[in-house]
Amino acid sequence: MTRLLHVGAAQLGPIQQSDDRASVVIRLIELLRQAKAAKCELVVFPELALTTFFPRWFVDDIATTDHWYETEMPSAVTLPLFLEAKRLEIGFCLGYAELTPQGERFNTQILVERDGSVVAKYRKVHIPGHETNEPDRPFQHAERYYFTPSAEGFGVWKAFGGRMGMMICNDRRWPESYRVMGLQGVEMILCGYNTPMHYVPDPTQDVLQGFHNALVMQSGAYQNGTFVVGVAKGGVEEGVLGLCDSSIIAPSGEILAKTVTTGDELVSAVCDLDWCKQYKETLFDFDKYRRPEVYGRITAQRGAVLD
Ligand code: CDV
């Protein structure tokens, strides 16, 4: 049996502070059209795909940064993306900064079905960086100032003929992110990221950025018998070089497709979701081989997907 899902990783090159959302939406629509031409059914865009990575700047009054956040989705400016996706009958996954009516700020990603409906929303759990201004840095990574960590955890949703999960950037470095979704039977994890090549707290890691990116996503895929689609916003954004290397990874841990540029680029792969079973029902048969009574339990908090 085969359950084929043709997925696209739609990498974005840099978005500068001067680039308005409308111009970014035009780029997203162009990638959507390329994906349709390649016969993709689902396209994955990066983390914070509508704006520059604004946590690189610190401001004293966070209210002055409200313009970086979305208060509704779709909004007037993002509606053309939703309409074009619906017209083309192609789904997408989009990361953006969310400001709720209650004034909470989240780093958010949504999954949109081929009919334009939002089927899932995920808010970033692992928020990296720092809370206060660190003026000695060449650039800030003040995500902990700009975003509240989600208390909702990792969900898995039945969509696109399979069990879809989401995580955002730093989440991909933590084995728990994959395992909590693995315990819910995830078959494809969608992950957008913005990763500066220069890691200020420990620059010895700079040359390892590409290696660590591949290491965590390939091992997370293999150890949980799932596809992983990791998609970058990279290139030189406001003087900061960001990692690219967007990739589509199989449950075997092998890379099926990978970008080669530092700009807007689409790569795609036909993913047989039944491939996951080969790992979930053999080496990584969790029910048979895991020993939570020995090393503790990880619970699937949301329990969104159950037979
Ligand atoms: N956007 C991110 O979450 N970036 C982090 C950096 C700060 C380490 C990452 O894990 O790639």
PDB file of C-alpha atoms and ligand atoms in Angstrom:
ATOM      1  CA  MET A   1       0.000   0.000   0.000  1.00  0.00           C
ATOM      2  CA  THR A   2       1.167   3.522  -0.675  1.00  0.00           C
ATOM      3  CA  ARG A   3      -0.057   6.859   0.593  1.00  0.00           C
ATOM      4  CA  LEU A   4       1.775   9.404  -1.507  1.00  0.00           C
ATOM      5  CA  LEU A   5       2.058  13.040  -0.460  1.00  0.00           C
ATOM      6  CA  HIS A   6       4.038  15.360  -2.705  1.00  0.00           C
ATOM      7  CA  VAL A   7       5.472  18.022  -0.405  1.00  0.00           C
ATOM      8  CA  GLY A   8       7.465  21.153  -1.192  1.00  0.00           C
ATOM      9  CA  ALA A   9       9.991  22.951   0.995  1.00  0.00           C
ATOM     10  CA  ALA A  10       9.692  26.636   0.038  1.00  0.00           C
ATOM     11  CA  GLN A  11      12.848  28.281   1.321  1.00  0.00           C
ATOM     12  CA  LEU A  12      12.914  32.062   1.564  1.00  0.00           C
ATOM     13  CA  GLY A  13      15.928  34.242   1.059  1.00  0.00           C
ATOM     14  CA  PRO A  14      16.251  37.270   3.327  1.00  0.00           C
ATOM     15  CA  ILE A  15      13.394  39.630   4.142  1.00  0.00           C
ATOM     16  CA  GLN A  16      14.772  43.071   4.952  1.00  0.00           C
ATOM     17  CA  GLN A  17      13.114  45.506   7.359  1.00  0.00           C
ATOM     18  CA  SER A  18      12.167  47.691   4.380  1.00  0.00           C
ATOM     19  CA  ASP A  19      10.321  44.850   2.605  1.00  0.00           C
ATOM     20  CA  ASP A  20       6.615  45.235   3.257  1.00  0.00           C
ATOM     21  CA  ARG A  21       4.285  42.269   3.761  1.00  0.00           C
ATOM     22  CA  ALA A  22       2.626  42.714   0.383  1.00  0.00           C
ATOM     23  CA  SER A  23       5.974  42.176  -1.372  1.00  0.00           C
ATOM     24  CA  VAL A  24       6.635  39.094   0.757  1.00  0.00           C
ATOM     25  CA  VAL A  25       3.191  37.672  -0.054  1.00  0.00           C
ATOM     26  CA  ILE A  26       4.027  38.058  -3.769  1.00  0.00           C
ATOM     27  CA  ARG A  27       7.160  35.944  -3.177  1.00  0.00           C
ATOM     28  CA  LEU A  28       5.145  33.322  -1.296  1.00  0.00           C
ATOM     29  CA  ILE A  29       2.587  33.151  -4.113  1.00  0.00           C
ATOM     30  CA  GLU A  30       5.374  32.729  -6.686  1.00  0.00           C
ATOM     31  CA  LEU A  31       6.737  29.770  -4.678  1.00  0.00           C
ATOM     32  CA  LEU A  32       3.197  28.384  -4.381  1.00  0.00           C
ATOM     33  CA  ARG A  33       2.826  28.499  -8.178  1.00  0.00           C
ATOM     34  CA  GLN A  34       6.193  26.797  -8.668  1.00  0.00           C
ATOM     35  CA  ALA A  35       5.041  24.112  -6.236  1.00  0.00           C
ATOM     36  CA  LYS A  36       1.812  23.608  -8.143  1.00  0.00           C
ATOM     37  CA  ALA A  37       3.754  23.299 -11.409  1.00  0.00           C
ATOM     38  CA  ALA A  38       5.894  20.632  -9.707  1.00  0.00           C
ATOM     39  CA  LYS A  39       2.645  18.853  -8.658  1.00  0.00           C
ATOM     40  CA  CYS A  40       3.051  19.467  -4.925  1.00  0.00           C
ATOM     41  CA  GLU A  41      -0.003  19.071  -2.684  1.00  0.00           C
ATOM     42  CA  LEU A  42       1.500  20.854   0.316  1.00  0.00           C
ATOM     43  CA  VAL A  43       4.110  23.638   0.585  1.00  0.00           C
ATOM     44  CA  VAL A  44       6.012  24.470   3.766  1.00  0.00           C
ATOM     45  CA  PHE A  45       7.194  28.052   4.354  1.00  0.00           C
ATOM     46  CA  PRO A  46       9.695  29.114   7.070  1.00  0.00           C
ATOM     47  CA  GLU A  47       9.350  30.473  10.611  1.00  0.00           C
ATOM     48  CA  LEU A  48       8.321  34.178  10.709  1.00  0.00           C
ATOM     49  CA  ALA A  49       7.826  34.042   6.954  1.00  0.00           C
ATOM     50  CA  LEU A  50       6.068  37.398   6.601  1.00  0.00           C
ATOM     51  CA  THR A  51       8.668  39.694   8.140  1.00  0.00           C
ATOM     52  CA  THR A  52      12.337  40.093   8.839  1.00  0.00           C
ATOM     53  CA  PHE A  53      13.580  38.240  11.941  1.00  0.00           C
ATOM     54  CA  PHE A  54      12.816  41.221  14.207  1.00  0.00           C
ATOM     55  CA  PRO A  55      14.040  39.648  17.510  1.00  0.00           C
ATOM     56  CA  ARG A  56      17.519  40.682  16.364  1.00  0.00           C
ATOM     57  CA  TRP A  57      16.680  44.153  17.620  1.00  0.00           C
ATOM     58  CA  PHE A  58      15.801  45.097  21.175  1.00  0.00           C
ATOM     59  CA  VAL A  59      13.391  47.930  21.961  1.00  0.00           C
ATOM     60  CA  ASP A  60      12.407  49.219  25.399  1.00  0.00           C
ATOM     61  CA  ASP A  61       8.692  49.437  24.665  1.00  0.00           C
ATOM     62  CA  ILE A  62       7.394  46.203  23.158  1.00  0.00           C
ATOM     63  CA  ALA A  63       4.135  47.924  22.129  1.00  0.00           C
ATOM     64  CA  THR A  64       6.125  49.772  19.463  1.00  0.00           C
ATOM     65  CA  THR A  65       6.744  46.413  17.765  1.00  0.00           C
ATOM     66  CA  ASP A  66       3.083  45.443  17.314  1.00  0.00           C
ATOM     67  CA  HIS A  67       3.406  45.997  13.563  1.00  0.00           C
ATOM     68  CA  TRP A  68       5.569  42.853  13.294  1.00  0.00           C
ATOM     69  CA  TYR A  69       2.701  40.683  14.578  1.00  0.00           C
ATOM     70  CA  GLU A  70      -0.457  39.368  12.924  1.00  0.00           C
ATOM     71  CA  THR A  71      -3.703  39.987  14.790  1.00  0.00           C
ATOM     72  CA  GLU A  72      -5.790  37.977  12.325  1.00  0.00           C
ATOM     73  CA  MET A  73      -5.093  35.226   9.813  1.00  0.00           C
ATOM     74  CA  PRO A  74      -5.851  35.673   7.026  1.00  0.00           C
ATOM     75  CA  SER A  75      -5.574  39.439   7.138  1.00  0.00           C
ATOM     76  CA  ALA A  76      -6.229  41.782   4.238  1.00  0.00           C
ATOM     77  CA  VAL A  77      -2.587  41.539   3.185  1.00  0.00           C
ATOM     78  CA  THR A  78      -2.255  37.733   3.520  1.00  0.00           C
ATOM     79  CA  LEU A  79      -5.657  36.920   1.989  1.00  0.00           C
ATOM     80  CA  PRO A  80      -4.240  36.756  -1.594  1.00  0.00           C
ATOM     81  CA  LEU A  81      -2.003  33.849  -0.470  1.00  0.00           C
ATOM     82  CA  PHE A  82      -5.012  31.958   0.913  1.00  0.00           C
ATOM     83  CA  LEU A  83      -7.089  32.671  -2.211  1.00  0.00           C
ATOM     84  CA  GLU A  84      -4.332  31.579  -4.583  1.00  0.00           C
ATOM     85  CA  ALA A  85      -3.717  28.390  -2.579  1.00  0.00           C
ATOM     86  CA  LYS A  86      -7.439  27.598  -2.691  1.00  0.00           C
ATOM     87  CA  ARG A  87      -7.577  28.323  -6.426  1.00  0.00           C
ATOM     88  CA  LEU A  88      -4.596  26.038  -7.044  1.00  0.00           C
ATOM     89  CA  GLU A  89      -5.903  23.461  -4.547  1.00  0.00           C
ATOM     90  CA  ILE A  90      -2.592  23.349  -2.740  1.00  0.00           C
ATOM     91  CA  GLY A  91      -2.099  23.336   1.030  1.00  0.00           C
ATOM     92  CA  PHE A  92       0.526  25.312   2.923  1.00  0.00           C
ATOM     93  CA  CYS A  93       2.215  25.720   6.279  1.00  0.00           C
ATOM     94  CA  LEU A  94       3.121  29.273   7.305  1.00  0.00           C
ATOM     95  CA  GLY A  95       5.058  30.727  10.235  1.00  0.00           C
ATOM     96  CA  TYR A  96       4.328  34.188  11.611  1.00  0.00           C
ATOM     97  CA  ALA A  97       4.334  36.297  14.781  1.00  0.00           C
ATOM     98  CA  GLU A  98       0.915  36.246  16.461  1.00  0.00           C
ATOM     99  CA  LEU A  99      -0.561  38.902  18.778  1.00  0.00           C
ATOM    100  CA  THR A 100      -3.744  37.665  20.435  1.00  0.00           C
ATOM    101  CA  PRO A 101      -6.718  39.825  21.517  1.00  0.00           C
ATOM    102  CA  GLN A 102      -5.515  39.196  25.097  1.00  0.00           C
ATOM    103  CA  GLY A 103      -2.139  40.756  24.243  1.00  0.00           C
ATOM    104  CA  GLU A 104      -0.147  37.493  24.226  1.00  0.00           C
ATOM    105  CA  ARG A 105       2.675  37.165  21.724  1.00  0.00           C
ATOM    106  CA  PHE A 106       3.466  33.810  20.155  1.00  0.00           C
ATOM    107  CA  ASN A 107       5.794  32.444  17.497  1.00  0.00           C
ATOM    108  CA  THR A 108       3.155  30.585  15.501  1.00  0.00           C
ATOM    109  CA  GLN A 109       2.777  28.232  12.540  1.00  0.00           C
ATOM    110  CA  ILE A 110      -0.463  27.199  10.833  1.00  0.00           C
ATOM    111  CA  LEU A 111      -1.397  24.342   8.533  1.00  0.00           C
ATOM    112  CA  VAL A 112      -3.851  25.265   5.794  1.00  0.00           C
ATOM    113  CA  GLU A 113      -5.741  22.631   3.801  1.00  0.00           C
ATOM    114  CA  ARG A 114      -6.278  22.677   0.038  1.00  0.00           C
ATOM    115  CA  ASP A 115      -9.689  24.313   0.469  1.00  0.00           C
ATOM    116  CA  GLY A 116      -8.114  27.260   2.297  1.00  0.00           C
ATOM    117  CA  SER A 117      -9.263  26.240   5.771  1.00  0.00           C
ATOM    118  CA  VAL A 118      -6.865  26.445   8.728  1.00  0.00           C
ATOM    119  CA  VAL A 119      -6.729  22.894  10.096  1.00  0.00           C
ATOM    120  CA  ALA A 120      -4.082  23.334  12.784  1.00  0.00           C
ATOM    121  CA  LYS A 121      -2.221  25.988  14.723  1.00  0.00           C
ATOM    122  CA  TYR A 122       1.029  25.388  16.611  1.00  0.00           C
ATOM    123  CA  ARG A 123       2.807  27.853  18.913  1.00  0.00           C
ATOM    124  CA  LYS A 124       6.539  27.473  19.558  1.00  0.00           C
ATOM    125  CA  VAL A 125       7.392  25.608  22.763  1.00  0.00           C
ATOM    126  CA  HIS A 126      11.179  26.072  23.035  1.00  0.00           C
ATOM    127  CA  ILE A 127      11.958  29.792  22.905  1.00  0.00           C
ATOM    128  CA  PRO A 128      15.725  30.374  22.606  1.00  0.00           C
ATOM    129  CA  GLY A 129      17.842  33.460  23.218  1.00  0.00           C
ATOM    130  CA  HIS A 130      17.485  36.074  25.943  1.00  0.00           C
ATOM    131  CA  GLU A 131      14.901  38.311  27.664  1.00  0.00           C
ATOM    132  CA  THR A 132      16.840  41.521  28.142  1.00  0.00           C
ATOM    133  CA  ASN A 133      19.014  43.755  26.000  1.00  0.00           C
ATOM    134  CA  GLU A 134      22.583  42.469  25.570  1.00  0.00           C
ATOM    135  CA  PRO A 135      24.253  45.491  23.944  1.00  0.00           C
ATOM    136  CA  ASP A 136      27.665  43.820  23.619  1.00  0.00           C
ATOM    137  CA  ARG A 137      26.313  41.356  21.068  1.00  0.00           C
ATOM    138  CA  PRO A 138      26.755  42.068  17.344  1.00  0.00           C
ATOM    139  CA  PHE A 139      23.010  41.363  17.077  1.00  0.00           C
ATOM    140  CA  GLN A 140      20.315  40.390  19.543  1.00  0.00           C
ATOM    141  CA  HIS A 141      18.367  37.144  19.711  1.00  0.00           C
ATOM    142  CA  ALA A 142      15.632  38.440  22.030  1.00  0.00           C
ATOM    143  CA  GLU A 143      12.986  35.840  21.216  1.00  0.00           C
ATOM    144  CA  ARG A 144      12.372  35.399  24.950  1.00  0.00           C
ATOM    145  CA  TYR A 145      11.402  39.071  25.131  1.00  0.00           C
ATOM    146  CA  TYR A 146       9.134  38.946  22.101  1.00  0.00           C
ATOM    147  CA  PHE A 147       7.392  35.583  22.539  1.00  0.00           C
ATOM    148  CA  THR A 148       5.640  33.645  25.279  1.00  0.00           C
ATOM    149  CA  PRO A 149       6.510  29.925  25.240  1.00  0.00           C
ATOM    150  CA  SER A 150       3.455  27.861  24.383  1.00  0.00           C
ATOM    151  CA  ALA A 151       1.953  25.732  27.143  1.00  0.00           C
ATOM    152  CA  GLU A 152      -0.103  23.751  24.609  1.00  0.00           C
ATOM    153  CA  GLY A 153       2.642  21.338  23.617  1.00  0.00           C
ATOM    154  CA  PHE A 154       2.994  19.366  20.412  1.00  0.00           C
ATOM    155  CA  GLY A 155      -0.067  18.141  18.552  1.00  0.00           C
ATOM    156  CA  VAL A 156      -0.612  15.803  15.612  1.00  0.00           C
ATOM    157  CA  TRP A 157      -3.468  16.332  13.181  1.00  0.00           C
ATOM    158  CA  LYS A 158      -5.082  14.105  10.589  1.00  0.00           C
ATOM    159  CA  ALA A 159      -4.655  16.011   7.345  1.00  0.00           C
ATOM    160  CA  PHE A 160      -3.243  15.513   3.843  1.00  0.00           C
ATOM    161  CA  GLY A 161      -3.950  11.793   4.112  1.00  0.00           C
ATOM    162  CA  GLY A 162      -1.631  11.328   7.078  1.00  0.00           C
ATOM    163  CA  ARG A 163      -0.720  12.399  10.602  1.00  0.00           C
ATOM    164  CA  MET A 164       0.851  15.822  10.472  1.00  0.00           C
ATOM    165  CA  GLY A 165       2.852  17.518  13.220  1.00  0.00           C
ATOM    166  CA  MET A 166       4.495  20.922  13.514  1.00  0.00           C
ATOM    167  CA  MET A 167       7.447  22.435  15.323  1.00  0.00           C
ATOM    168  CA  ILE A 168       9.378  25.676  14.951  1.00  0.00           C
ATOM    169  CA  CYS A 169      13.131  26.235  14.658  1.00  0.00           C
ATOM    170  CA  ASN A 170      14.744  25.677  18.075  1.00  0.00           C
ATOM    171  CA  ASP A 171      12.180  22.918  18.786  1.00  0.00           C
ATOM    172  CA  ARG A 172      14.049  20.791  16.231  1.00  0.00           C
ATOM    173  CA  ARG A 173      17.102  20.540  18.488  1.00  0.00           C
ATOM    174  CA  TRP A 174      15.138  18.847  21.295  1.00  0.00           C
ATOM    175  CA  PRO A 175      14.445  15.092  21.115  1.00  0.00           C
ATOM    176  CA  GLU A 176      11.267  15.556  23.153  1.00  0.00           C
ATOM    177  CA  SER A 177       9.666  17.557  20.328  1.00  0.00           C
ATOM    178  CA  TYR A 178       9.877  14.612  17.943  1.00  0.00           C
ATOM    179  CA  ARG A 179       9.127  11.959  20.565  1.00  0.00           C
ATOM    180  CA  VAL A 180       5.961  13.630  21.888  1.00  0.00           C
ATOM    181  CA  MET A 181       4.688  13.693  18.314  1.00  0.00           C
ATOM    182  CA  GLY A 182       6.104  10.214  17.668  1.00  0.00           C
ATOM    183  CA  LEU A 183       3.979   8.926  20.523  1.00  0.00           C
ATOM    184  CA  GLN A 184       0.955  10.360  18.722  1.00  0.00           C
ATOM    185  CA  GLY A 185       1.908   8.483  15.551  1.00  0.00           C
ATOM    186  CA  VAL A 186       3.200  11.442  13.570  1.00  0.00           C
ATOM    187  CA  GLU A 187       4.090  10.744   9.945  1.00  0.00           C
ATOM    188  CA  MET A 188       5.318  14.142   8.782  1.00  0.00           C
ATOM    189  CA  ILE A 189       6.709  17.000  10.881  1.00  0.00           C
ATOM    190  CA  LEU A 190       6.732  20.481   9.340  1.00  0.00           C
ATOM    191  CA  CYS A 191       9.379  22.836  10.708  1.00  0.00           C
ATOM    192  CA  GLY A 192      10.308  26.385   9.707  1.00  0.00           C
ATOM    193  CA  TYR A 193      13.523  27.993  10.957  1.00  0.00           C
ATOM    194  CA  ASN A 194      15.692  31.152  11.133  1.00  0.00           C
ATOM    195  CA  THR A 195      19.162  30.135  12.298  1.00  0.00           C
ATOM    196  CA  PRO A 196      21.978  32.697  12.325  1.00  0.00           C
ATOM    197  CA  MET A 197      25.299  31.129  11.279  1.00  0.00           C
ATOM    198  CA  HIS A 198      26.980  33.048  14.107  1.00  0.00           C
ATOM    199  CA  TYR A 199      25.964  31.670  17.499  1.00  0.00           C
ATOM    200  CA  VAL A 200      27.002  34.493  19.802  1.00  0.00           C
ATOM    201  CA  PRO A 201      27.150  32.570  23.148  1.00  0.00           C
ATOM    202  CA  ASP A 202      29.598  29.998  21.653  1.00  0.00           C
ATOM    203  CA  PRO A 203      31.113  30.870  18.252  1.00  0.00           C
ATOM    204  CA  THR A 204      32.865  27.474  18.081  1.00  0.00           C
ATOM    205  CA  GLN A 205      29.453  26.191  16.985  1.00  0.00           C
ATOM    206  CA  ASP A 206      29.359  28.485  13.932  1.00  0.00           C
ATOM    207  CA  VAL A 207      31.103  26.081  11.546  1.00  0.00           C
ATOM    208  CA  LEU A 208      28.843  23.277  12.766  1.00  0.00           C
ATOM    209  CA  GLN A 209      25.490  24.977  12.012  1.00  0.00           C
ATOM    210  CA  GLY A 210      24.818  22.922   8.880  1.00  0.00           C
ATOM    211  CA  PHE A 211      25.970  19.716  10.554  1.00  0.00           C
ATOM    212  CA  HIS A 212      23.827  20.259  13.657  1.00  0.00           C
ATOM    213  CA  ASN A 213      20.796  21.158  11.540  1.00  0.00           C
ATOM    214  CA  ALA A 214      21.066  17.915   9.582  1.00  0.00           C
ATOM    215  CA  LEU A 215      22.013  15.898  12.670  1.00  0.00           C
ATOM    216  CA  VAL A 216      18.922  16.796  14.693  1.00  0.00           C
ATOM    217  CA  MET A 217      16.371  16.561  11.894  1.00  0.00           C
ATOM    218  CA  GLN A 218      17.731  13.323  10.402  1.00  0.00           C
ATOM    219  CA  SER A 219      17.983  11.601  13.788  1.00  0.00           C
ATOM    220  CA  GLY A 220      14.538  12.908  14.845  1.00  0.00           C
ATOM    221  CA  ALA A 221      13.038  11.502  11.656  1.00  0.00           C
ATOM    222  CA  TYR A 222      14.735   8.114  11.963  1.00  0.00           C
ATOM    223  CA  GLN A 223      14.151   7.600  15.694  1.00  0.00           C
ATOM    224  CA  ASN A 224      10.438   8.292  15.299  1.00  0.00           C
ATOM    225  CA  GLY A 225       9.782   6.802  11.862  1.00  0.00           C
ATOM    226  CA  THR A 226       8.556  10.070  10.394  1.00  0.00           C
ATOM    227  CA  PHE A 227       9.222  12.442   7.541  1.00  0.00           C
ATOM    228  CA  VAL A 228      10.628  15.838   8.550  1.00  0.00           C
ATOM    229  CA  VAL A 229      10.376  18.912   6.319  1.00  0.00           C
ATOM    230  CA  GLY A 230      12.768  21.611   7.544  1.00  0.00           C
ATOM    231  CA  VAL A 231      12.529  24.979   5.798  1.00  0.00           C
ATOM    232  CA  ALA A 232      14.800  27.987   6.248  1.00  0.00           C
ATOM    233  CA  LYS A 233      14.608  31.695   5.870  1.00  0.00           C
ATOM    234  CA  GLY A 234      18.287  32.291   5.231  1.00  0.00           C
ATOM    235  CA  GLY A 235      20.866  34.350   3.413  1.00  0.00           C
ATOM    236  CA  VAL A 236      22.067  37.769   4.558  1.00  0.00           C
ATOM    237  CA  GLU A 237      19.190  39.507   6.334  1.00  0.00           C
ATOM    238  CA  GLU A 238      19.945  42.925   7.825  1.00  0.00           C
ATOM    239  CA  GLY A 239      23.650  42.020   7.810  1.00  0.00           C
ATOM    240  CA  VAL A 240      23.158  38.675   9.595  1.00  0.00           C
ATOM    241  CA  LEU A 241      23.917  35.497   7.645  1.00  0.00           C
ATOM    242  CA  GLY A 242      21.267  32.807   8.152  1.00  0.00           C
ATOM    243  CA  LEU A 243      21.607  29.084   7.518  1.00  0.00           C
ATOM    244  CA  CYS A 244      19.735  27.698   4.492  1.00  0.00           C
ATOM    245  CA  ASP A 245      19.978  23.914   3.806  1.00  0.00           C
ATOM    246  CA  SER A 246      16.195  23.378   3.732  1.00  0.00           C
ATOM    247  CA  SER A 247      15.541  19.668   3.412  1.00  0.00           C
ATOM    248  CA  ILE A 248      12.972  16.909   3.184  1.00  0.00           C
ATOM    249  CA  ILE A 249      13.976  13.892   5.248  1.00  0.00           C
ATOM    250  CA  ALA A 250      12.614  10.352   5.089  1.00  0.00           C
ATOM    251  CA  PRO A 251      11.791   8.022   8.027  1.00  0.00           C
ATOM    252  CA  SER A 252      15.056   6.251   7.185  1.00  0.00           C
ATOM    253  CA  GLY A 253      16.864   9.468   8.110  1.00  0.00           C
ATOM    254  CA  GLU A 254      17.972   9.973   4.503  1.00  0.00           C
ATOM    255  CA  ILE A 255      17.702  13.382   2.841  1.00  0.00           C
ATOM    256  CA  LEU A 256      15.357  13.202  -0.152  1.00  0.00           C
ATOM    257  CA  ALA A 257      15.702  16.821  -1.290  1.00  0.00           C
ATOM    258  CA  LYS A 258      17.782  19.797  -0.205  1.00  0.00           C
ATOM    259  CA  THR A 259      18.114  23.418  -1.346  1.00  0.00           C
ATOM    260  CA  VAL A 260      21.396  24.590  -2.820  1.00  0.00           C
ATOM    261  CA  THR A 261      20.978  28.391  -2.818  1.00  0.00           C
ATOM    262  CA  THR A 262      20.651  31.167  -0.229  1.00  0.00           C
ATOM    263  CA  GLY A 263      17.532  32.631  -1.824  1.00  0.00           C
ATOM    264  CA  ASP A 264      13.904  31.811  -2.531  1.00  0.00           C
ATOM    265  CA  GLU A 265      13.997  28.197  -3.705  1.00  0.00           C
ATOM    266  CA  LEU A 266      11.561  25.318  -3.910  1.00  0.00           C
ATOM    267  CA  VAL A 267      12.557  21.686  -3.605  1.00  0.00           C
ATOM    268  CA  SER A 268      10.095  18.832  -3.404  1.00  0.00           C
ATOM    269  CA  ALA A 269       9.746  15.108  -2.856  1.00  0.00           C
ATOM    270  CA  VAL A 270       7.036  12.507  -3.242  1.00  0.00           C
ATOM    271  CA  CYS A 271       6.676  11.027   0.238  1.00  0.00           C
ATOM    272  CA  ASP A 272       5.076   7.631   0.776  1.00  0.00           C
ATOM    273  CA  LEU A 273       3.603   8.021   4.258  1.00  0.00           C
ATOM    274  CA  ASP A 274       3.404   4.225   4.534  1.00  0.00           C
ATOM    275  CA  TRP A 275       7.221   4.205   4.623  1.00  0.00           C
ATOM    276  CA  CYS A 276       6.831   5.330   8.267  1.00  0.00           C
ATOM    277  CA  LYS A 277       5.400   1.904   9.148  1.00  0.00           C
ATOM    278  CA  GLN A 278       8.645   0.201   8.185  1.00  0.00           C
ATOM    279  CA  TYR A 279      10.257   1.897  11.166  1.00  0.00           C
ATOM    280  CA  LYS A 280       7.282   2.282  13.511  1.00  0.00           C
ATOM    281  CA  GLU A 281       6.476  -1.447  13.284  1.00  0.00           C
ATOM    282  CA  THR A 282      10.040  -2.805  13.468  1.00  0.00           C
ATOM    283  CA  LEU A 283      13.051  -1.178  15.165  1.00  0.00           C
ATOM    284  CA  PHE A 284      10.967   1.628  16.631  1.00  0.00           C
ATOM    285  CA  ASP A 285       7.874  -0.322  17.667  1.00  0.00           C
ATOM    286  CA  PHE A 286       7.259   1.876  20.705  1.00  0.00           C
ATOM    287  CA  ASP A 287       4.667  -0.397  22.355  1.00  0.00           C
ATOM    288  CA  LYS A 288       6.951  -3.392  22.140  1.00  0.00           C
ATOM    289  CA  TYR A 289      10.398  -1.999  22.838  1.00  0.00           C
ATOM    290  CA  ARG A 290      10.186   1.302  24.725  1.00  0.00           C
ATOM    291  CA  ARG A 291      10.830   1.062  28.489  1.00  0.00           C
ATOM    292  CA  PRO A 292       9.062   4.090  30.051  1.00  0.00           C
ATOM    293  CA  GLU A 293       8.835   2.189  33.353  1.00  0.00           C
ATOM    294  CA  VAL A 294      12.649   2.354  33.461  1.00  0.00           C
ATOM    295  CA  TYR A 295      13.399   5.863  32.205  1.00  0.00           C
ATOM    296  CA  GLY A 296      10.154   7.757  32.763  1.00  0.00           C
ATOM    297  CA  ARG A 297       7.118   8.637  30.739  1.00  0.00           C
ATOM    298  CA  ILE A 298       6.679  11.281  28.088  1.00  0.00           C
ATOM    299  CA  THR A 299       3.037  12.017  27.577  1.00  0.00           C
ATOM    300  CA  ALA A 300       1.353  13.135  24.400  1.00  0.00           C
ATOM    301  CA  GLN A 301      -0.154  16.304  25.835  1.00  0.00           C
ATOM    302  CA  ARG A 302      -2.625  17.213  23.175  1.00  0.00           C
ATOM    303  CA  GLY A 303      -3.733  13.747  22.159  1.00  0.00           C
ATOM    304  CA  ALA A 304      -5.196  15.400  19.092  1.00  0.00           C
ATOM    305  CA  VAL A 305      -4.893  12.315  16.920  1.00  0.00           C
ATOM    306  CA  LEU A 306      -6.473   9.125  18.080  1.00  0.00           C
ATOM    307  CA  ASP A 307      -7.983   6.287  16.054  1.00  0.00           C
TER     308      ASP A 307
HETATM  309  N1  CDV B   1      14.807  30.962  15.593  1.00  0.00           N
HETATM  310  C1  CDV B   1      15.466  30.098  16.390  1.00  0.00           C
HETATM  311  O1  CDV B   1      14.850  29.390  17.183  1.00  0.00           O
HETATM  312  N2  CDV B   1      16.811  30.075  16.276  1.00  0.00           N
HETATM  313  C2  CDV B   1      17.651  29.265  17.117  1.00  0.00           C
HETATM  314  C3  CDV B   1      19.010  29.882  17.356  1.00  0.00           C
HETATM  315  C4  CDV B   1      18.963  31.028  18.251  1.00  0.00           C
HETATM  316  C5  CDV B   1      19.941  28.929  18.031  1.00  0.00           C
HETATM  317  C6  CDV B   1      17.856  27.885  16.519  1.00  0.00           C
HETATM  318  O2  CDV B   1      17.778  26.906  17.293  1.00  0.00           O
HETATM  319  O3  CDV B   1      18.172  27.762  15.342  1.00  0.00           O
END
